[in-house]
């Protein structure tokens, strides 16, 4: 889909919008010009917006039922090897956007063989101890204007630039977890989302087949 829109924009000669930093905000009829105050205003807004929306949602009647679940096979994994790091780097997109430490993913992909050994040691320590380094959990949040007046904080949505090293750790854990679930047949046959060789088309086809058989 992304490539499709790139071709459409190229064919229509539509130029991509250049992201500009926010120069001013209007908060409760008060104009904010200081960059530090603007950043703090966005910080408070993005932190509190979820709880404010939640308070406006009427409570739902949920049945309090206890579900008995059979104990499943314990999740086990082998220690991470250098090839695991290289495989994950090959899967990730070579993006040029800077993470909180100003390291782009395309640079790590080029230096994969040089960083796989120390990164393997750090990731194995993280998995063994159950702790994630703070730098891997830190994200850089950028306000992106959706539409409307640029001085209104309500017209922005947050974009989080995650740690490049954190993405590698997350992808490794995801690969190990998916392999464990599929090799032990713990996923439903109707689980189509977030699986290789599955898409949103499959549940629609399943529904159509069910309707055709019932007629």
mmCIF file with all atom_site columns, C-alpha atoms in Angstrom:
data_model
loop_
_atom_site.group_PDB
_atom_site.id
_atom_site.type_symbol
_atom_site.label_atom_id
_atom_site.label_alt_id
_atom_site.label_comp_id
_atom_site.label_asym_id
_atom_site.label_entity_id
_atom_site.label_seq_id
_atom_site.pdbx_PDB_ins_code
_atom_site.Cartn_x
_atom_site.Cartn_y
_atom_site.Cartn_z
_atom_site.occupancy
_atom_site.B_iso_or_equiv
_atom_site.pdbx_formal_charge
_atom_site.auth_seq_id
_atom_site.auth_comp_id
_atom_site.auth_asym_id
_atom_site.auth_atom_id
_atom_site.pdbx_PDB_model_num
ATOM 1   C CA . UNK A 1 1   ? 0.000   0.000   0.000   1.00 0.00 ? 1   UNK A CA 1
ATOM 2   C CA . UNK A 1 2   ? 2.837   2.392   0.819   1.00 0.00 ? 2   UNK A CA 1
ATOM 3   C CA . UNK A 1 3   ? 4.488   1.722   -2.533  1.00 0.00 ? 3   UNK A CA 1
ATOM 4   C CA . UNK A 1 4   ? 1.150   2.253   -4.291  1.00 0.00 ? 4   UNK A CA 1
ATOM 5   C CA . UNK A 1 5   ? 0.758   5.731   -2.821  1.00 0.00 ? 5   UNK A CA 1
ATOM 6   C CA . UNK A 1 6   ? 4.365   6.560   -3.677  1.00 0.00 ? 6   UNK A CA 1
ATOM 7   C CA . UNK A 1 7   ? 3.644   5.704   -7.331  1.00 0.00 ? 7   UNK A CA 1
ATOM 8   C CA . UNK A 1 8   ? 0.417   7.739   -7.276  1.00 0.00 ? 8   UNK A CA 1
ATOM 9   C CA . UNK A 1 9   ? 2.200   10.774  -5.835  1.00 0.00 ? 9   UNK A CA 1
ATOM 10  C CA . UNK A 1 10  ? 4.988   10.384  -8.387  1.00 0.00 ? 10  UNK A CA 1
ATOM 11  C CA . UNK A 1 11  ? 2.503   10.134  -11.269 1.00 0.00 ? 11  UNK A CA 1
ATOM 12  C CA . UNK A 1 12  ? 0.513   13.164  -10.096 1.00 0.00 ? 12  UNK A CA 1
ATOM 13  C CA . UNK A 1 13  ? 3.742   15.059  -9.304  1.00 0.00 ? 13  UNK A CA 1
ATOM 14  C CA . UNK A 1 14  ? 2.485   15.638  -5.786  1.00 0.00 ? 14  UNK A CA 1
ATOM 15  C CA . UNK A 1 15  ? 5.281   16.766  -3.506  1.00 0.00 ? 15  UNK A CA 1
ATOM 16  C CA . UNK A 1 16  ? 5.593   15.312  -0.053  1.00 0.00 ? 16  UNK A CA 1
ATOM 17  C CA . UNK A 1 17  ? 4.968   17.751  2.759   1.00 0.00 ? 17  UNK A CA 1
ATOM 18  C CA . UNK A 1 18  ? 8.028   18.846  4.654   1.00 0.00 ? 18  UNK A CA 1
ATOM 19  C CA . UNK A 1 19  ? 7.594   18.352  8.394   1.00 0.00 ? 19  UNK A CA 1
ATOM 20  C CA . UNK A 1 20  ? 8.181   21.636  10.216  1.00 0.00 ? 20  UNK A CA 1
ATOM 21  C CA . UNK A 1 21  ? 8.780   22.068  13.907  1.00 0.00 ? 21  UNK A CA 1
ATOM 22  C CA . UNK A 1 22  ? 5.968   23.586  15.950  1.00 0.00 ? 22  UNK A CA 1
ATOM 23  C CA . UNK A 1 23  ? 6.748   27.270  16.485  1.00 0.00 ? 23  UNK A CA 1
ATOM 24  C CA . UNK A 1 24  ? 3.745   28.275  18.601  1.00 0.00 ? 24  UNK A CA 1
ATOM 25  C CA . UNK A 1 25  ? 0.735   26.883  20.438  1.00 0.00 ? 25  UNK A CA 1
ATOM 26  C CA . UNK A 1 26  ? -2.468  28.487  21.656  1.00 0.00 ? 26  UNK A CA 1
ATOM 27  C CA . UNK A 1 27  ? -3.502  26.994  24.980  1.00 0.00 ? 27  UNK A CA 1
ATOM 28  C CA . UNK A 1 28  ? -6.599  28.449  26.678  1.00 0.00 ? 28  UNK A CA 1
ATOM 29  C CA . UNK A 1 29  ? -6.156  31.763  24.820  1.00 0.00 ? 29  UNK A CA 1
ATOM 30  C CA . UNK A 1 30  ? -2.512  31.922  25.888  1.00 0.00 ? 30  UNK A CA 1
ATOM 31  C CA . UNK A 1 31  ? 0.111   31.973  23.143  1.00 0.00 ? 31  UNK A CA 1
ATOM 32  C CA . UNK A 1 32  ? 3.134   29.756  23.897  1.00 0.00 ? 32  UNK A CA 1
ATOM 33  C CA . UNK A 1 33  ? 6.344   30.547  22.005  1.00 0.00 ? 33  UNK A CA 1
ATOM 34  C CA . UNK A 1 34  ? 9.070   28.985  24.148  1.00 0.00 ? 34  UNK A CA 1
ATOM 35  C CA . UNK A 1 35  ? 10.191  25.621  22.720  1.00 0.00 ? 35  UNK A CA 1
ATOM 36  C CA . UNK A 1 36  ? 10.548  24.029  26.171  1.00 0.00 ? 36  UNK A CA 1
ATOM 37  C CA . UNK A 1 37  ? 7.020   25.065  27.156  1.00 0.00 ? 37  UNK A CA 1
ATOM 38  C CA . UNK A 1 38  ? 5.678   23.792  23.818  1.00 0.00 ? 38  UNK A CA 1
ATOM 39  C CA . UNK A 1 39  ? 7.327   20.401  24.420  1.00 0.00 ? 39  UNK A CA 1
ATOM 40  C CA . UNK A 1 40  ? 5.936   20.241  27.974  1.00 0.00 ? 40  UNK A CA 1
ATOM 41  C CA . UNK A 1 41  ? 2.443   21.163  26.716  1.00 0.00 ? 41  UNK A CA 1
ATOM 42  C CA . UNK A 1 42  ? 2.508   18.297  24.218  1.00 0.00 ? 42  UNK A CA 1
ATOM 43  C CA . UNK A 1 43  ? 3.860   16.004  26.924  1.00 0.00 ? 43  UNK A CA 1
ATOM 44  C CA . UNK A 1 44  ? 0.975   16.754  29.312  1.00 0.00 ? 44  UNK A CA 1
ATOM 45  C CA . UNK A 1 45  ? -1.594  16.531  26.509  1.00 0.00 ? 45  UNK A CA 1
ATOM 46  C CA . UNK A 1 46  ? -0.455  13.131  25.215  1.00 0.00 ? 46  UNK A CA 1
ATOM 47  C CA . UNK A 1 47  ? -0.155  11.708  28.748  1.00 0.00 ? 47  UNK A CA 1
ATOM 48  C CA . UNK A 1 48  ? -3.645  12.754  29.871  1.00 0.00 ? 48  UNK A CA 1
ATOM 49  C CA . UNK A 1 49  ? -5.664  12.382  26.656  1.00 0.00 ? 49  UNK A CA 1
ATOM 50  C CA . UNK A 1 50  ? -6.202  8.612   27.061  1.00 0.00 ? 50  UNK A CA 1
ATOM 51  C CA . UNK A 1 51  ? -7.594  8.889   30.608  1.00 0.00 ? 51  UNK A CA 1
ATOM 52  C CA . UNK A 1 52  ? -9.802  11.826  29.588  1.00 0.00 ? 52  UNK A CA 1
ATOM 53  C CA . UNK A 1 53  ? -11.317 9.821   26.723  1.00 0.00 ? 53  UNK A CA 1
ATOM 54  C CA . UNK A 1 54  ? -11.742 6.794   28.992  1.00 0.00 ? 54  UNK A CA 1
ATOM 55  C CA . UNK A 1 55  ? -13.782 8.835   31.483  1.00 0.00 ? 55  UNK A CA 1
ATOM 56  C CA . UNK A 1 56  ? -16.230 9.791   28.717  1.00 0.00 ? 56  UNK A CA 1
ATOM 57  C CA . UNK A 1 57  ? -16.923 6.143   27.796  1.00 0.00 ? 57  UNK A CA 1
ATOM 58  C CA . UNK A 1 58  ? -19.938 4.721   29.685  1.00 0.00 ? 58  UNK A CA 1
ATOM 59  C CA . UNK A 1 59  ? -19.161 1.585   31.724  1.00 0.00 ? 59  UNK A CA 1
ATOM 60  C CA . UNK A 1 60  ? -20.045 -1.746  30.150  1.00 0.00 ? 60  UNK A CA 1
ATOM 61  C CA . UNK A 1 61  ? -21.784 -4.629  31.865  1.00 0.00 ? 61  UNK A CA 1
ATOM 62  C CA . UNK A 1 62  ? -19.211 -7.408  31.995  1.00 0.00 ? 62  UNK A CA 1
ATOM 63  C CA . UNK A 1 63  ? -19.999 -10.837 33.399  1.00 0.00 ? 63  UNK A CA 1
ATOM 64  C CA . UNK A 1 64  ? -17.541 -11.816 36.089  1.00 0.00 ? 64  UNK A CA 1
ATOM 65  C CA . UNK A 1 65  ? -16.820 -15.405 35.119  1.00 0.00 ? 65  UNK A CA 1
ATOM 66  C CA . UNK A 1 66  ? -13.813 -17.508 35.997  1.00 0.00 ? 66  UNK A CA 1
ATOM 67  C CA . UNK A 1 67  ? -12.335 -19.365 33.043  1.00 0.00 ? 67  UNK A CA 1
ATOM 68  C CA . UNK A 1 68  ? -10.425 -22.562 33.689  1.00 0.00 ? 68  UNK A CA 1
ATOM 69  C CA . UNK A 1 69  ? -7.391  -22.828 31.430  1.00 0.00 ? 69  UNK A CA 1
ATOM 70  C CA . UNK A 1 70  ? -5.341  -25.956 31.049  1.00 0.00 ? 70  UNK A CA 1
ATOM 71  C CA . UNK A 1 71  ? -1.636  -25.399 31.758  1.00 0.00 ? 71  UNK A CA 1
ATOM 72  C CA . UNK A 1 72  ? 0.267   -25.126 28.495  1.00 0.00 ? 72  UNK A CA 1
ATOM 73  C CA . UNK A 1 73  ? 3.813   -26.078 27.685  1.00 0.00 ? 73  UNK A CA 1
ATOM 74  C CA . UNK A 1 74  ? 6.292   -23.684 29.246  1.00 0.00 ? 74  UNK A CA 1
ATOM 75  C CA . UNK A 1 75  ? 7.844   -21.161 26.900  1.00 0.00 ? 75  UNK A CA 1
ATOM 76  C CA . UNK A 1 76  ? 11.484  -22.110 26.458  1.00 0.00 ? 76  UNK A CA 1
ATOM 77  C CA . UNK A 1 77  ? 14.086  -20.666 24.161  1.00 0.00 ? 77  UNK A CA 1
ATOM 78  C CA . UNK A 1 78  ? 17.675  -21.383 23.264  1.00 0.00 ? 78  UNK A CA 1
ATOM 79  C CA . UNK A 1 79  ? 20.315  -18.699 23.868  1.00 0.00 ? 79  UNK A CA 1
ATOM 80  C CA . UNK A 1 80  ? 20.468  -16.094 21.119  1.00 0.00 ? 80  UNK A CA 1
ATOM 81  C CA . UNK A 1 81  ? 23.255  -16.620 18.588  1.00 0.00 ? 81  UNK A CA 1
ATOM 82  C CA . UNK A 1 82  ? 24.839  -14.169 16.165  1.00 0.00 ? 82  UNK A CA 1
ATOM 83  C CA . UNK A 1 83  ? 22.801  -15.512 13.255  1.00 0.00 ? 83  UNK A CA 1
ATOM 84  C CA . UNK A 1 84  ? 19.587  -14.572 15.104  1.00 0.00 ? 84  UNK A CA 1
ATOM 85  C CA . UNK A 1 85  ? 20.768  -10.959 15.171  1.00 0.00 ? 85  UNK A CA 1
ATOM 86  C CA . UNK A 1 86  ? 21.652  -10.997 11.473  1.00 0.00 ? 86  UNK A CA 1
ATOM 87  C CA . UNK A 1 87  ? 18.322  -12.596 10.536  1.00 0.00 ? 87  UNK A CA 1
ATOM 88  C CA . UNK A 1 88  ? 16.379  -9.932  12.416  1.00 0.00 ? 88  UNK A CA 1
ATOM 89  C CA . UNK A 1 89  ? 18.410  -7.118  10.869  1.00 0.00 ? 89  UNK A CA 1
ATOM 90  C CA . UNK A 1 90  ? 17.573  -8.540  7.441   1.00 0.00 ? 90  UNK A CA 1
ATOM 91  C CA . UNK A 1 91  ? 13.841  -8.435  8.313   1.00 0.00 ? 91  UNK A CA 1
ATOM 92  C CA . UNK A 1 92  ? 13.799  -4.829  9.555   1.00 0.00 ? 92  UNK A CA 1
ATOM 93  C CA . UNK A 1 93  ? 13.314  -1.901  7.185   1.00 0.00 ? 93  UNK A CA 1
ATOM 94  C CA . UNK A 1 94  ? 16.407  0.306   6.519   1.00 0.00 ? 94  UNK A CA 1
ATOM 95  C CA . UNK A 1 95  ? 14.768  3.468   7.818   1.00 0.00 ? 95  UNK A CA 1
ATOM 96  C CA . UNK A 1 96  ? 16.742  6.713   8.101   1.00 0.00 ? 96  UNK A CA 1
ATOM 97  C CA . UNK A 1 97  ? 14.674  8.158   10.970  1.00 0.00 ? 97  UNK A CA 1
ATOM 98  C CA . UNK A 1 98  ? 16.729  8.747   14.105  1.00 0.00 ? 98  UNK A CA 1
ATOM 99  C CA . UNK A 1 99  ? 15.870  6.943   17.325  1.00 0.00 ? 99  UNK A CA 1
ATOM 100 C CA . UNK A 1 100 ? 16.256  8.605   20.781  1.00 0.00 ? 100 UNK A CA 1
ATOM 101 C CA . UNK A 1 101 ? 20.024  7.996   20.608  1.00 0.00 ? 101 UNK A CA 1
ATOM 102 C CA . UNK A 1 102 ? 20.164  9.376   17.026  1.00 0.00 ? 102 UNK A CA 1
ATOM 103 C CA . UNK A 1 103 ? 20.982  5.954   15.533  1.00 0.00 ? 103 UNK A CA 1
ATOM 104 C CA . UNK A 1 104 ? 19.057  5.036   12.349  1.00 0.00 ? 104 UNK A CA 1
ATOM 105 C CA . UNK A 1 105 ? 18.195  1.444   11.534  1.00 0.00 ? 105 UNK A CA 1
ATOM 106 C CA . UNK A 1 106 ? 19.885  1.563   8.116   1.00 0.00 ? 106 UNK A CA 1
ATOM 107 C CA . UNK A 1 107 ? 23.239  2.152   9.870   1.00 0.00 ? 107 UNK A CA 1
ATOM 108 C CA . UNK A 1 108 ? 22.793  -0.899  12.114  1.00 0.00 ? 108 UNK A CA 1
ATOM 109 C CA . UNK A 1 109 ? 21.960  -3.029  9.078   1.00 0.00 ? 109 UNK A CA 1
ATOM 110 C CA . UNK A 1 110 ? 25.240  -2.006  7.439   1.00 0.00 ? 110 UNK A CA 1
ATOM 111 C CA . UNK A 1 111 ? 27.188  -2.748  10.649  1.00 0.00 ? 111 UNK A CA 1
ATOM 112 C CA . UNK A 1 112 ? 25.378  -6.006  11.421  1.00 0.00 ? 112 UNK A CA 1
ATOM 113 C CA . UNK A 1 113 ? 28.456  -8.246  11.481  1.00 0.00 ? 113 UNK A CA 1
ATOM 114 C CA . UNK A 1 114 ? 30.357  -5.775  13.675  1.00 0.00 ? 114 UNK A CA 1
ATOM 115 C CA . UNK A 1 115 ? 27.635  -5.346  16.321  1.00 0.00 ? 115 UNK A CA 1
ATOM 116 C CA . UNK A 1 116 ? 26.112  -8.846  16.445  1.00 0.00 ? 116 UNK A CA 1
ATOM 117 C CA . UNK A 1 117 ? 28.575  -10.184 19.055  1.00 0.00 ? 117 UNK A CA 1
ATOM 118 C CA . UNK A 1 118 ? 28.177  -7.479  21.755  1.00 0.00 ? 118 UNK A CA 1
ATOM 119 C CA . UNK A 1 119 ? 24.451  -7.137  20.992  1.00 0.00 ? 119 UNK A CA 1
ATOM 120 C CA . UNK A 1 120 ? 24.006  -10.897 21.360  1.00 0.00 ? 120 UNK A CA 1
ATOM 121 C CA . UNK A 1 121 ? 25.601  -10.703 24.827  1.00 0.00 ? 121 UNK A CA 1
ATOM 122 C CA . UNK A 1 122 ? 23.328  -7.819  25.909  1.00 0.00 ? 122 UNK A CA 1
ATOM 123 C CA . UNK A 1 123 ? 20.141  -9.498  24.626  1.00 0.00 ? 123 UNK A CA 1
ATOM 124 C CA . UNK A 1 124 ? 20.966  -12.817 26.307  1.00 0.00 ? 124 UNK A CA 1
ATOM 125 C CA . UNK A 1 125 ? 21.568  -10.994 29.590  1.00 0.00 ? 125 UNK A CA 1
ATOM 126 C CA . UNK A 1 126 ? 18.251  -9.193  29.161  1.00 0.00 ? 126 UNK A CA 1
ATOM 127 C CA . UNK A 1 127 ? 16.326  -12.422 28.520  1.00 0.00 ? 127 UNK A CA 1
ATOM 128 C CA . UNK A 1 128 ? 18.025  -14.280 31.376  1.00 0.00 ? 128 UNK A CA 1
ATOM 129 C CA . UNK A 1 129 ? 17.472  -11.495 33.921  1.00 0.00 ? 129 UNK A CA 1
ATOM 130 C CA . UNK A 1 130 ? 14.029  -10.422 32.679  1.00 0.00 ? 130 UNK A CA 1
ATOM 131 C CA . UNK A 1 131 ? 15.183  -6.802  32.576  1.00 0.00 ? 131 UNK A CA 1
ATOM 132 C CA . UNK A 1 132 ? 15.311  -4.471  29.569  1.00 0.00 ? 132 UNK A CA 1
ATOM 133 C CA . UNK A 1 133 ? 17.915  -1.682  29.437  1.00 0.00 ? 133 UNK A CA 1
ATOM 134 C CA . UNK A 1 134 ? 16.307  1.714   29.905  1.00 0.00 ? 134 UNK A CA 1
ATOM 135 C CA . UNK A 1 135 ? 17.742  3.013   26.627  1.00 0.00 ? 135 UNK A CA 1
ATOM 136 C CA . UNK A 1 136 ? 15.884  0.242   24.763  1.00 0.00 ? 136 UNK A CA 1
ATOM 137 C CA . UNK A 1 137 ? 12.576  1.281   26.343  1.00 0.00 ? 137 UNK A CA 1
ATOM 138 C CA . UNK A 1 138 ? 12.941  5.005   25.685  1.00 0.00 ? 138 UNK A CA 1
ATOM 139 C CA . UNK A 1 139 ? 11.044  6.527   22.758  1.00 0.00 ? 139 UNK A CA 1
ATOM 140 C CA . UNK A 1 140 ? 11.208  9.943   21.141  1.00 0.00 ? 140 UNK A CA 1
ATOM 141 C CA . UNK A 1 141 ? 7.661   11.290  20.690  1.00 0.00 ? 141 UNK A CA 1
ATOM 142 C CA . UNK A 1 142 ? 7.049   13.695  17.803  1.00 0.00 ? 142 UNK A CA 1
ATOM 143 C CA . UNK A 1 143 ? 3.748   15.599  17.390  1.00 0.00 ? 143 UNK A CA 1
ATOM 144 C CA . UNK A 1 144 ? 2.345   15.226  13.877  1.00 0.00 ? 144 UNK A CA 1
ATOM 145 C CA . UNK A 1 145 ? -0.276  17.668  12.607  1.00 0.00 ? 145 UNK A CA 1
ATOM 146 C CA . UNK A 1 146 ? -3.391  15.822  11.418  1.00 0.00 ? 146 UNK A CA 1
ATOM 147 C CA . UNK A 1 147 ? -5.402  18.775  10.089  1.00 0.00 ? 147 UNK A CA 1
ATOM 148 C CA . UNK A 1 148 ? -6.749  22.117  11.209  1.00 0.00 ? 148 UNK A CA 1
ATOM 149 C CA . UNK A 1 149 ? -5.079  25.032  12.945  1.00 0.00 ? 149 UNK A CA 1
ATOM 150 C CA . UNK A 1 150 ? -1.389  24.311  13.733  1.00 0.00 ? 150 UNK A CA 1
ATOM 151 C CA . UNK A 1 151 ? -1.579  26.227  17.024  1.00 0.00 ? 151 UNK A CA 1
ATOM 152 C CA . UNK A 1 152 ? -4.246  23.888  18.504  1.00 0.00 ? 152 UNK A CA 1
ATOM 153 C CA . UNK A 1 153 ? -2.712  20.993  20.430  1.00 0.00 ? 153 UNK A CA 1
ATOM 154 C CA . UNK A 1 154 ? -5.847  18.876  19.798  1.00 0.00 ? 154 UNK A CA 1
ATOM 155 C CA . UNK A 1 155 ? -4.971  18.757  16.079  1.00 0.00 ? 155 UNK A CA 1
ATOM 156 C CA . UNK A 1 156 ? -1.816  16.707  16.670  1.00 0.00 ? 156 UNK A CA 1
ATOM 157 C CA . UNK A 1 157 ? -1.211  13.008  17.129  1.00 0.00 ? 157 UNK A CA 1
ATOM 158 C CA . UNK A 1 158 ? 1.943   11.498  18.646  1.00 0.00 ? 158 UNK A CA 1
ATOM 159 C CA . UNK A 1 159 ? 4.457   9.474   16.643  1.00 0.00 ? 159 UNK A CA 1
ATOM 160 C CA . UNK A 1 160 ? 6.891   7.432   18.741  1.00 0.00 ? 160 UNK A CA 1
ATOM 161 C CA . UNK A 1 161 ? 10.377  6.803   17.363  1.00 0.00 ? 161 UNK A CA 1
ATOM 162 C CA . UNK A 1 162 ? 11.508  3.665   19.162  1.00 0.00 ? 162 UNK A CA 1
ATOM 163 C CA . UNK A 1 163 ? 15.042  2.580   19.974  1.00 0.00 ? 163 UNK A CA 1
ATOM 164 C CA . UNK A 1 164 ? 16.696  0.787   17.054  1.00 0.00 ? 164 UNK A CA 1
ATOM 165 C CA . UNK A 1 165 ? 18.316  -1.689  19.450  1.00 0.00 ? 165 UNK A CA 1
ATOM 166 C CA . UNK A 1 166 ? 14.981  -2.109  21.213  1.00 0.00 ? 166 UNK A CA 1
ATOM 167 C CA . UNK A 1 167 ? 13.348  -3.052  17.894  1.00 0.00 ? 167 UNK A CA 1
ATOM 168 C CA . UNK A 1 168 ? 15.951  -5.788  17.419  1.00 0.00 ? 168 UNK A CA 1
ATOM 169 C CA . UNK A 1 169 ? 15.247  -7.172  20.893  1.00 0.00 ? 169 UNK A CA 1
ATOM 170 C CA . UNK A 1 170 ? 11.470  -7.064  20.326  1.00 0.00 ? 170 UNK A CA 1
ATOM 171 C CA . UNK A 1 171 ? 11.765  -8.793  16.934  1.00 0.00 ? 171 UNK A CA 1
ATOM 172 C CA . UNK A 1 172 ? 13.918  -11.567 18.369  1.00 0.00 ? 172 UNK A CA 1
ATOM 173 C CA . UNK A 1 173 ? 11.443  -12.225 21.190  1.00 0.00 ? 173 UNK A CA 1
ATOM 174 C CA . UNK A 1 174 ? 8.534   -12.112 18.715  1.00 0.00 ? 174 UNK A CA 1
ATOM 175 C CA . UNK A 1 175 ? 10.221  -14.631 16.404  1.00 0.00 ? 175 UNK A CA 1
ATOM 176 C CA . UNK A 1 176 ? 10.951  -16.990 19.304  1.00 0.00 ? 176 UNK A CA 1
ATOM 177 C CA . UNK A 1 177 ? 7.409   -16.681 20.663  1.00 0.00 ? 177 UNK A CA 1
ATOM 178 C CA . UNK A 1 178 ? 5.731   -17.252 17.280  1.00 0.00 ? 178 UNK A CA 1
ATOM 179 C CA . UNK A 1 179 ? 7.915   -20.292 16.642  1.00 0.00 ? 179 UNK A CA 1
ATOM 180 C CA . UNK A 1 180 ? 6.986   -21.686 20.071  1.00 0.00 ? 180 UNK A CA 1
ATOM 181 C CA . UNK A 1 181 ? 3.248   -21.147 19.533  1.00 0.00 ? 181 UNK A CA 1
ATOM 182 C CA . UNK A 1 182 ? 3.198   -22.632 16.049  1.00 0.00 ? 182 UNK A CA 1
ATOM 183 C CA . UNK A 1 183 ? 5.468   -25.601 16.783  1.00 0.00 ? 183 UNK A CA 1
ATOM 184 C CA . UNK A 1 184 ? 3.256   -26.562 19.768  1.00 0.00 ? 184 UNK A CA 1
ATOM 185 C CA . UNK A 1 185 ? -0.008  -25.956 17.852  1.00 0.00 ? 185 UNK A CA 1
ATOM 186 C CA . UNK A 1 186 ? -1.190  -23.396 20.415  1.00 0.00 ? 186 UNK A CA 1
ATOM 187 C CA . UNK A 1 187 ? -2.754  -21.026 17.864  1.00 0.00 ? 187 UNK A CA 1
ATOM 188 C CA . UNK A 1 188 ? -6.306  -21.346 16.649  1.00 0.00 ? 188 UNK A CA 1
ATOM 189 C CA . UNK A 1 189 ? -6.927  -22.340 13.052  1.00 0.00 ? 189 UNK A CA 1
ATOM 190 C CA . UNK A 1 190 ? -8.906  -19.092 12.736  1.00 0.00 ? 190 UNK A CA 1
ATOM 191 C CA . UNK A 1 191 ? -6.074  -16.881 13.966  1.00 0.00 ? 191 UNK A CA 1
ATOM 192 C CA . UNK A 1 192 ? -5.263  -14.890 10.830  1.00 0.00 ? 192 UNK A CA 1
ATOM 193 C CA . UNK A 1 193 ? -3.814  -11.645 12.195  1.00 0.00 ? 193 UNK A CA 1
ATOM 194 C CA . UNK A 1 194 ? -0.083  -11.130 12.685  1.00 0.00 ? 194 UNK A CA 1
ATOM 195 C CA . UNK A 1 195 ? 0.836   -14.478 11.118  1.00 0.00 ? 195 UNK A CA 1
ATOM 196 C CA . UNK A 1 196 ? 3.026   -15.224 8.124   1.00 0.00 ? 196 UNK A CA 1
ATOM 197 C CA . UNK A 1 197 ? 1.123   -16.154 4.967   1.00 0.00 ? 197 UNK A CA 1
ATOM 198 C CA . UNK A 1 198 ? -2.141  -14.957 6.540   1.00 0.00 ? 198 UNK A CA 1
ATOM 199 C CA . UNK A 1 199 ? -4.079  -11.762 5.875   1.00 0.00 ? 199 UNK A CA 1
ATOM 200 C CA . UNK A 1 200 ? -7.424  -10.032 6.414   1.00 0.00 ? 200 UNK A CA 1
ATOM 201 C CA . UNK A 1 201 ? -8.676  -11.680 3.203   1.00 0.00 ? 201 UNK A CA 1
ATOM 202 C CA . UNK A 1 202 ? -8.731  -15.128 4.837   1.00 0.00 ? 202 UNK A CA 1
ATOM 203 C CA . UNK A 1 203 ? -11.471 -14.446 7.445   1.00 0.00 ? 203 UNK A CA 1
ATOM 204 C CA . UNK A 1 204 ? -13.650 -12.923 4.720   1.00 0.00 ? 204 UNK A CA 1
ATOM 205 C CA . UNK A 1 205 ? -13.179 -16.028 2.584   1.00 0.00 ? 205 UNK A CA 1
ATOM 206 C CA . UNK A 1 206 ? -13.978 -18.205 5.588   1.00 0.00 ? 206 UNK A CA 1
ATOM 207 C CA . UNK A 1 207 ? -17.188 -16.260 6.216   1.00 0.00 ? 207 UNK A CA 1
ATOM 208 C CA . UNK A 1 208 ? -18.233 -16.510 2.558   1.00 0.00 ? 208 UNK A CA 1
ATOM 209 C CA . UNK A 1 209 ? -17.630 -20.258 2.549   1.00 0.00 ? 209 UNK A CA 1
ATOM 210 C CA . UNK A 1 210 ? -19.674 -20.611 5.719   1.00 0.00 ? 210 UNK A CA 1
ATOM 211 C CA . UNK A 1 211 ? -22.554 -18.610 4.231   1.00 0.00 ? 211 UNK A CA 1
ATOM 212 C CA . UNK A 1 212 ? -22.479 -20.588 0.971   1.00 0.00 ? 212 UNK A CA 1
ATOM 213 C CA . UNK A 1 213 ? -22.637 -23.906 2.829   1.00 0.00 ? 213 UNK A CA 1
ATOM 214 C CA . UNK A 1 214 ? -25.554 -22.742 4.988   1.00 0.00 ? 214 UNK A CA 1
ATOM 215 C CA . UNK A 1 215 ? -27.759 -21.794 2.008   1.00 0.00 ? 215 UNK A CA 1
#
